[in-house]
PDB file of C-alpha atoms in Angstrom:
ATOM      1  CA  UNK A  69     -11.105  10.173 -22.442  1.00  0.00           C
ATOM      2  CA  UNK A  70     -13.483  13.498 -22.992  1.00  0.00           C
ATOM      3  CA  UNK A  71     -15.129  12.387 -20.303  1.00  0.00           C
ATOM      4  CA  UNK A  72     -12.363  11.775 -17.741  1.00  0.00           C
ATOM      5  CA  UNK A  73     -10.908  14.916 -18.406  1.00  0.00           C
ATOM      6  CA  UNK A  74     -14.046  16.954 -17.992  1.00  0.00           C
ATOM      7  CA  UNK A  75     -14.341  15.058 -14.697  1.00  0.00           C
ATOM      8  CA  UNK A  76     -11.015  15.986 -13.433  1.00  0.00           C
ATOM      9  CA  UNK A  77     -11.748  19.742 -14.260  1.00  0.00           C
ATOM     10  CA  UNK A  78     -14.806  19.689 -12.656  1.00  0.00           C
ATOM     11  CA  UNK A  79     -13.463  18.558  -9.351  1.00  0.00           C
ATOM     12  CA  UNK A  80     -10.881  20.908  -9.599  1.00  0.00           C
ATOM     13  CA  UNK A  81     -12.972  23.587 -10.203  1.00  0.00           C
ATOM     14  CA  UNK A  82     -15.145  22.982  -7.306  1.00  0.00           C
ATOM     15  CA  UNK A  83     -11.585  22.565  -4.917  1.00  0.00           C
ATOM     16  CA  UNK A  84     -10.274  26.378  -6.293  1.00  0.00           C
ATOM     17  CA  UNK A  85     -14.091  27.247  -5.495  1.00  0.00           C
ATOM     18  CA  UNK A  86     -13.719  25.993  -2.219  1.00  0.00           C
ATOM     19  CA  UNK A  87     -16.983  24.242  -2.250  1.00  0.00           C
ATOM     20  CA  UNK A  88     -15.137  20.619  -1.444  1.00  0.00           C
ATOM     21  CA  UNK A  89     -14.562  20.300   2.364  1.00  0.00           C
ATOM     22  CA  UNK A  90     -11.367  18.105   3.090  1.00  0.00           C
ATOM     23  CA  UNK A  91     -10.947  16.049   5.987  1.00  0.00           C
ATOM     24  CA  UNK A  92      -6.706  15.327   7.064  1.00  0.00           C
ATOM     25  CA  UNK A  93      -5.766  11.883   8.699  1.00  0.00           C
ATOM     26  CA  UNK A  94      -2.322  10.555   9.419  1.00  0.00           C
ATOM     27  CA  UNK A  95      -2.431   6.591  10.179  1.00  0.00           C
ATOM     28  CA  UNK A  96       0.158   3.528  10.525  1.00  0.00           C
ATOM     29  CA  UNK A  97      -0.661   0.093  10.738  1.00  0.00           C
ATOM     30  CA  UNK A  98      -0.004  -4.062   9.654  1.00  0.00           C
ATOM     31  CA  UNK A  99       0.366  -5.092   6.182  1.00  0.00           C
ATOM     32  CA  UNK A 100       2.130  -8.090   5.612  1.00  0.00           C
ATOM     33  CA  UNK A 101       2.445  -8.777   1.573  1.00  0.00           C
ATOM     34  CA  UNK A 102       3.165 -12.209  -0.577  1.00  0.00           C
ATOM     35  CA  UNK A 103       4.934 -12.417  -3.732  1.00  0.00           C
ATOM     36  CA  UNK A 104       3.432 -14.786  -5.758  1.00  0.00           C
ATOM     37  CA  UNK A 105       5.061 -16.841  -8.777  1.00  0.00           C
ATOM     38  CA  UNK A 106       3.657 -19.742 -10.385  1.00  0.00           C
ATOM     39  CA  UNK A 107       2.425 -21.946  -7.152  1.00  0.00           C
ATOM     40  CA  UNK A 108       4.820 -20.845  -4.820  1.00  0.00           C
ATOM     41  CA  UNK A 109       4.536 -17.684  -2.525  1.00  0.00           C
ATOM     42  CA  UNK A 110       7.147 -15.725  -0.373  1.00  0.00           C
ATOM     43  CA  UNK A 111       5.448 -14.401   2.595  1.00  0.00           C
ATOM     44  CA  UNK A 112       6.587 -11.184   4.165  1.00  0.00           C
ATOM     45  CA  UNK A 113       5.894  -8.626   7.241  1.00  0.00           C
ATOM     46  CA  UNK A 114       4.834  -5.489   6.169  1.00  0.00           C
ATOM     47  CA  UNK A 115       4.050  -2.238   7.978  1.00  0.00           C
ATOM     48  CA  UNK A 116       3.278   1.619   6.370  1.00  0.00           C
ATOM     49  CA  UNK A 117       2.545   5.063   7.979  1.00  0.00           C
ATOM     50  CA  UNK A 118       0.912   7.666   5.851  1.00  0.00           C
ATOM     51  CA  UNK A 119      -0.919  10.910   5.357  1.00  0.00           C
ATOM     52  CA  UNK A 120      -4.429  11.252   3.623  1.00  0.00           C
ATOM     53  CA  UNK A 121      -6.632  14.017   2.994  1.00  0.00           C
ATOM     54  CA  UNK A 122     -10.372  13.016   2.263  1.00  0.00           C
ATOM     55  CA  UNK A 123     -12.288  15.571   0.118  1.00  0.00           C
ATOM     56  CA  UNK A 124     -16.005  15.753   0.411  1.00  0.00           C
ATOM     57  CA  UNK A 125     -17.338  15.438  -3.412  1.00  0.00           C
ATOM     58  CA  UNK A 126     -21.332  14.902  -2.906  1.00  0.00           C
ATOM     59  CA  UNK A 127     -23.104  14.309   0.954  1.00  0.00           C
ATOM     60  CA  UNK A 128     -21.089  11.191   1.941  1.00  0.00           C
ATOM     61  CA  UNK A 129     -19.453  10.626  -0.851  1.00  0.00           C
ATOM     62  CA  UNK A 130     -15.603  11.390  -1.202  1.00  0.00           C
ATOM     63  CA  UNK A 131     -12.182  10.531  -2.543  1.00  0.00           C
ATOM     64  CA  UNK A 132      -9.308  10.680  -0.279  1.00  0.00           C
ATOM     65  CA  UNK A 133      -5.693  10.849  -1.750  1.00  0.00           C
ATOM     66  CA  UNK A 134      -2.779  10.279   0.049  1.00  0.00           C
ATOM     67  CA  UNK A 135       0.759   9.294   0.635  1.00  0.00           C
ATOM     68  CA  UNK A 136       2.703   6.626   2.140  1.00  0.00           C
ATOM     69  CA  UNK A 137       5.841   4.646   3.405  1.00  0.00           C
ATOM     70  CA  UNK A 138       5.725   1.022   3.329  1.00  0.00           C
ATOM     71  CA  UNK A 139       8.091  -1.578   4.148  1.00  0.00           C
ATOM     72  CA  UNK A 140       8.150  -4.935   3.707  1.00  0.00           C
ATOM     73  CA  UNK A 141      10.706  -7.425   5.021  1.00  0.00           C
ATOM     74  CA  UNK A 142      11.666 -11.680   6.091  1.00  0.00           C
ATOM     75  CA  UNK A 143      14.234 -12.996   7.282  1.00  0.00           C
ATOM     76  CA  UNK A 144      15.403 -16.817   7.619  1.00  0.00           C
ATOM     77  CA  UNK A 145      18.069 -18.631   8.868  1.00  0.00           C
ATOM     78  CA  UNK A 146      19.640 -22.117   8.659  1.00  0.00           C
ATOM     79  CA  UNK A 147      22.179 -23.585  10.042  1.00  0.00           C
ATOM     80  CA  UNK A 148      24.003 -27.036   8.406  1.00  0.00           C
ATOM     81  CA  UNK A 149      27.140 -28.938   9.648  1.00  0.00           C
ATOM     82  CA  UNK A 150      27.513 -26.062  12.037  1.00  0.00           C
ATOM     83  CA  UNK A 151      27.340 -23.001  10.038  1.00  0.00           C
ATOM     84  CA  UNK A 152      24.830 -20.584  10.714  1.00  0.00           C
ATOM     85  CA  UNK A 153      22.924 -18.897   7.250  1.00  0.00           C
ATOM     86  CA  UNK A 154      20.892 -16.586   7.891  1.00  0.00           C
ATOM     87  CA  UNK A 155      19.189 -14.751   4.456  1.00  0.00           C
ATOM     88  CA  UNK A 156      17.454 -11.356   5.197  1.00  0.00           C
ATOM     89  CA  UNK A 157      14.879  -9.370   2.926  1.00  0.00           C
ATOM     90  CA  UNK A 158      13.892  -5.873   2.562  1.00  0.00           C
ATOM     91  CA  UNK A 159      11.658  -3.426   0.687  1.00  0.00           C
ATOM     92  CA  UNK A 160      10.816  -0.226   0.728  1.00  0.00           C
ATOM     93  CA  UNK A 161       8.375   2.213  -1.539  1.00  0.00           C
ATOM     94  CA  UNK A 162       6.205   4.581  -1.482  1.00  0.00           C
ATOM     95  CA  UNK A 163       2.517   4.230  -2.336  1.00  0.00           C
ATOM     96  CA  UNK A 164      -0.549   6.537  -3.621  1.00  0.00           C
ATOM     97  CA  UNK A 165      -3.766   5.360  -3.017  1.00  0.00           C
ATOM     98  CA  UNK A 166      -6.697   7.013  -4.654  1.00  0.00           C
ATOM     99  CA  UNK A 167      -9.628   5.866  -2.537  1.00  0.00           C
ATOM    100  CA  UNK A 168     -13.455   6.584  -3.212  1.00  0.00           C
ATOM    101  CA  UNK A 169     -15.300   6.040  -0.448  1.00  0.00           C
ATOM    102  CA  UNK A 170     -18.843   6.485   1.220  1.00  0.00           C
ATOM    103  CA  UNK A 171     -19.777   7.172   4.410  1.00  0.00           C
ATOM    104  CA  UNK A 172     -22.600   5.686   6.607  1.00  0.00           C
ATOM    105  CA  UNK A 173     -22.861   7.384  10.031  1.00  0.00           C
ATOM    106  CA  UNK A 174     -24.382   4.937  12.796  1.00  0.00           C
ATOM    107  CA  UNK A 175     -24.938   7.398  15.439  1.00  0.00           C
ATOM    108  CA  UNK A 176     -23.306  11.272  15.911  1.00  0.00           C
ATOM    109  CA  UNK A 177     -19.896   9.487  17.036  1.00  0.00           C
ATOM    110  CA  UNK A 178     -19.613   6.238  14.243  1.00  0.00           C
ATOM    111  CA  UNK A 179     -19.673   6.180  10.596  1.00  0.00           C
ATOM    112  CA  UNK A 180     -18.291   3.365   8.633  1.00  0.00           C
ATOM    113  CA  UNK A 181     -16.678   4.126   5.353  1.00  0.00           C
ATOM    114  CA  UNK A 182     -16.318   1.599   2.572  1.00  0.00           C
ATOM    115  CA  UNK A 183     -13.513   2.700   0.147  1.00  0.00           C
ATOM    116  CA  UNK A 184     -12.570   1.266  -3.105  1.00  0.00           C
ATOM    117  CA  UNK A 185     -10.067   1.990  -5.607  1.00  0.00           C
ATOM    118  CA  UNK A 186      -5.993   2.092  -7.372  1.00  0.00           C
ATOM    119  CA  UNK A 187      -3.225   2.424  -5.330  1.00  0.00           C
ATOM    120  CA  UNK A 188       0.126   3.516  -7.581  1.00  0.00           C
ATOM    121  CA  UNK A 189       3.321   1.833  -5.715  1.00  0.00           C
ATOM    122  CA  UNK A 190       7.007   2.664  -6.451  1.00  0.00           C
ATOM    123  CA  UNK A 191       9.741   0.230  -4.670  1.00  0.00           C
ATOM    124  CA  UNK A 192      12.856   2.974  -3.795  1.00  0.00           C
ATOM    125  CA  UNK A 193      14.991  -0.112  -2.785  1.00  0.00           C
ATOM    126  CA  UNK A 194      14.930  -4.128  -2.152  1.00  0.00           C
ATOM    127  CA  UNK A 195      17.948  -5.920  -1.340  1.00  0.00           C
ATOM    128  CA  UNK A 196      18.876  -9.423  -0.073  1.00  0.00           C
ATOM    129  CA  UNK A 197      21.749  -9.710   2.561  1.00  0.00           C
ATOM    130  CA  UNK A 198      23.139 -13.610   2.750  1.00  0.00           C
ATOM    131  CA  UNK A 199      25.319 -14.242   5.846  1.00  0.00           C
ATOM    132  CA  UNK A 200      26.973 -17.438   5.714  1.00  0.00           C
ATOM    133  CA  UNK A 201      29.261 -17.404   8.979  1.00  0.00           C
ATOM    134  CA  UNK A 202      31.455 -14.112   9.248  1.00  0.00           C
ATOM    135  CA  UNK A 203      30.679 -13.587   5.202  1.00  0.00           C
ATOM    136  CA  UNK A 204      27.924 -10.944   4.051  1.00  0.00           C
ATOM    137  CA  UNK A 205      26.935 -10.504   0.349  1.00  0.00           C
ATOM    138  CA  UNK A 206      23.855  -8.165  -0.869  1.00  0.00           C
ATOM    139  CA  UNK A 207      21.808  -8.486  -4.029  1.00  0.00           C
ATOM    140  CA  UNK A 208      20.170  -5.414  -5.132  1.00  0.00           C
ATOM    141  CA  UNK A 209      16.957  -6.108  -6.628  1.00  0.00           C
ATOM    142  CA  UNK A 210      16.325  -3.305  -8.779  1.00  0.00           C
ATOM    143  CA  UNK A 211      20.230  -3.132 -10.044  1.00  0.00           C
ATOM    144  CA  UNK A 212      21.732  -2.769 -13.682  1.00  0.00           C
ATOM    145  CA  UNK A 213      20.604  -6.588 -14.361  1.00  0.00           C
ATOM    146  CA  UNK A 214      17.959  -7.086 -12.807  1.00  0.00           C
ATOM    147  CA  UNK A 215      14.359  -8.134 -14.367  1.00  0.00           C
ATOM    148  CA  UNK A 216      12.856  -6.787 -11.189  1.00  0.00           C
ATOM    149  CA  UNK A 217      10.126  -3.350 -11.683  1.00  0.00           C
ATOM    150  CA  UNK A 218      10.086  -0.755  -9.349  1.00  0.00           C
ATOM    151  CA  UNK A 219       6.376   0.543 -10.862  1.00  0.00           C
ATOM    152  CA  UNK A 220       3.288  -1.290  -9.134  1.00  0.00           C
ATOM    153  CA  UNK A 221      -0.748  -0.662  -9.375  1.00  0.00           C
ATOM    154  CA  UNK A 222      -3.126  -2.303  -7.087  1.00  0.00           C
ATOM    155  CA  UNK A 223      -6.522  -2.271  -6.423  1.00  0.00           C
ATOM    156  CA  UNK A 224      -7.863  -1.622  -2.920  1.00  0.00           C
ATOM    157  CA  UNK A 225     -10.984  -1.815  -1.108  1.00  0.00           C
ATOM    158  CA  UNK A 226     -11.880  -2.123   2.723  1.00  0.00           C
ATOM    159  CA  UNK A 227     -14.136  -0.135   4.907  1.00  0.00           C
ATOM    160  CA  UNK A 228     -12.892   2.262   7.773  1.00  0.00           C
ATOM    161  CA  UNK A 229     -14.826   2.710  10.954  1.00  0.00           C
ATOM    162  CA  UNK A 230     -14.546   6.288  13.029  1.00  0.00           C
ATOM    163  CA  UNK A 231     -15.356   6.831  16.268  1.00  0.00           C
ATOM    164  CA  UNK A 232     -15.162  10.720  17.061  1.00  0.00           C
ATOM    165  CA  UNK A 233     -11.414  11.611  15.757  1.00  0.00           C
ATOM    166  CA  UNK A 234      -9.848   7.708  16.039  1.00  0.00           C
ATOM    167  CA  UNK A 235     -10.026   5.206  12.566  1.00  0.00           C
ATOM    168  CA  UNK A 236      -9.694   1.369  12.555  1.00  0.00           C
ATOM    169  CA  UNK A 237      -9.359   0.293   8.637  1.00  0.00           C
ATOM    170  CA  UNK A 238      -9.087  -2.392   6.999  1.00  0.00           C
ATOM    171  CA  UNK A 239      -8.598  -4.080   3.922  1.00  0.00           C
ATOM    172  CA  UNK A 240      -7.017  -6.227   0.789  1.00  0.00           C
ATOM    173  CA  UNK A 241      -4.689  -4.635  -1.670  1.00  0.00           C
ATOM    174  CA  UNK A 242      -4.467  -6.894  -5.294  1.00  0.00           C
ATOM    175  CA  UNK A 243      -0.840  -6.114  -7.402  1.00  0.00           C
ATOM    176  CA  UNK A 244      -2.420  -5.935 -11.500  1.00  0.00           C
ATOM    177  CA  UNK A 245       1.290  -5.879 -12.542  1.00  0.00           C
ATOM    178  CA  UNK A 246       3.598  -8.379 -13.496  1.00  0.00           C
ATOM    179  CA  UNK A 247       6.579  -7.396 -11.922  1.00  0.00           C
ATOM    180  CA  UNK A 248       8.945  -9.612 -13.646  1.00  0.00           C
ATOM    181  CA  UNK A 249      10.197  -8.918 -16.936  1.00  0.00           C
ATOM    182  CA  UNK A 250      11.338 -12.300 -18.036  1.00  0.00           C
ATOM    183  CA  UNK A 251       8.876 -13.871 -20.487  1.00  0.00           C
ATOM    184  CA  UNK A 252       8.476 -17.597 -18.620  1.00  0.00           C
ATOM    185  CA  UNK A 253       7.826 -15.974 -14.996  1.00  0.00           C
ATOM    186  CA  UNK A 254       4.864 -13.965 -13.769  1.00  0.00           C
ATOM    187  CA  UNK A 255       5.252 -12.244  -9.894  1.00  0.00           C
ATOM    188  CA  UNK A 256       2.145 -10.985  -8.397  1.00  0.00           C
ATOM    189  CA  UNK A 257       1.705  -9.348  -5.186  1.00  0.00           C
ATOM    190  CA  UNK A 258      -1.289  -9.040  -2.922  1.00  0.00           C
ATOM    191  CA  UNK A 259      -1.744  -8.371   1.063  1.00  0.00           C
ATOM    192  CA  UNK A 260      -4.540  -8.121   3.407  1.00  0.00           C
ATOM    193  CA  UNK A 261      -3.936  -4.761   5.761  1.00  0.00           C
ATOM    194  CA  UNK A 262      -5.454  -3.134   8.981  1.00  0.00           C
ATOM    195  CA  UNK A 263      -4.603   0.453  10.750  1.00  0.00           C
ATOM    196  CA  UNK A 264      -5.303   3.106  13.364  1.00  0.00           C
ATOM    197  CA  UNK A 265      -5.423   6.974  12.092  1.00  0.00           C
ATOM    198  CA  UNK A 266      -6.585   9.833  13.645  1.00  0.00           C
ATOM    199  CA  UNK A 267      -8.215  12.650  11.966  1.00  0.00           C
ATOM    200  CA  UNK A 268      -6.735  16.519  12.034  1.00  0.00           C
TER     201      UNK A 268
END
């Protein structure tokens, strides 16, 4: 714990010292997401847009923090003797990746950047809207009953490859966290992702 603490000072000593150069980057992309319980799996789209600001730590090595929106979402519909059922999906949080990462430039114009490390994830909503004919009911996942957590940590790796200002990433994102409560059900989440950014 000494140790991580005299780590964190460190770094910030050298950012109030200005001797870290930081390097901005907005992006959006893909990142479709499964929820995973037992055997089964719920498959959803997914897409996020996000800010991230790289800080040089050693010659090509660096840790970039950011921030970002992510939302996932499925829909389905049935329809049985007539009547149409149609059962929508939606969630939305906000994420914090943490991402160390070392770049390998190819020429003056192309360096590839593999990144590894924890992503923090808080769900600000999820809801299910059931239509069955004229009739809407919504389920809030995260209401007074529920056994659903909002708190999520993942760990992330990929690579990203620049070409002058432009980014194409990608990568796989692995939920640690059970994020069921109830003591005979486990639900995992885990998603492969890919992006476009462009650095500021």
């Amino acid at each position: 714990m000494k140790k991580v603490l005299a780590i964190v000072a460190l770094v910030a000593a050298m950012f109030v010292a200005g001797k870290v150069q930081a390097q901005n980057m907005i992006y959006a992309g893909y990142a479709p997401e499964s929820f995973v319980s037992g055997n089964s799996s719920s498959n959803y789209q997914g897409f996020f847009a996000g800010f991230t600001k790289n800080f040089g730590l050693s010659k090509g090595v660096g840790v970039a923090v950011g921030a970002q929106f992510r939302m996932n979402n499925k829909s389905e519909s049935n329809t049985i003797l007539g009547v149409t059922t149609t059962t929508k999906n939606s969630q939305f949080l906000v994420d914090v990746p943490i991402l160390f990462n070392y770049g390998i430039g190819v020429n003056r114009d192309i360096t590839i950047t593999p990144f590894v490390g924890p992503m923090v994830s808080l769900a600000l909503a999820g809801n299910t809207k059931v239509s069955v004919g004229s009739n809407t009911s919504t389920s809030d996942w995260y209401g007074d009953n529920s056994r659903m957590g909002r708190f999520n940590l993942y760990a992330v790796f990929g690579a990203d490859v620049k070409f002058s200002q432009f980014n194409l990433f990608g990568g796989y994102r692995l939920g640690l966290l059970d994020l069921n409560s109830s003591d005979n059900v486990t639900l995992k989440t885990n998603g492969l992702f890919v992006g476009l950014g462009f650095s500021l």
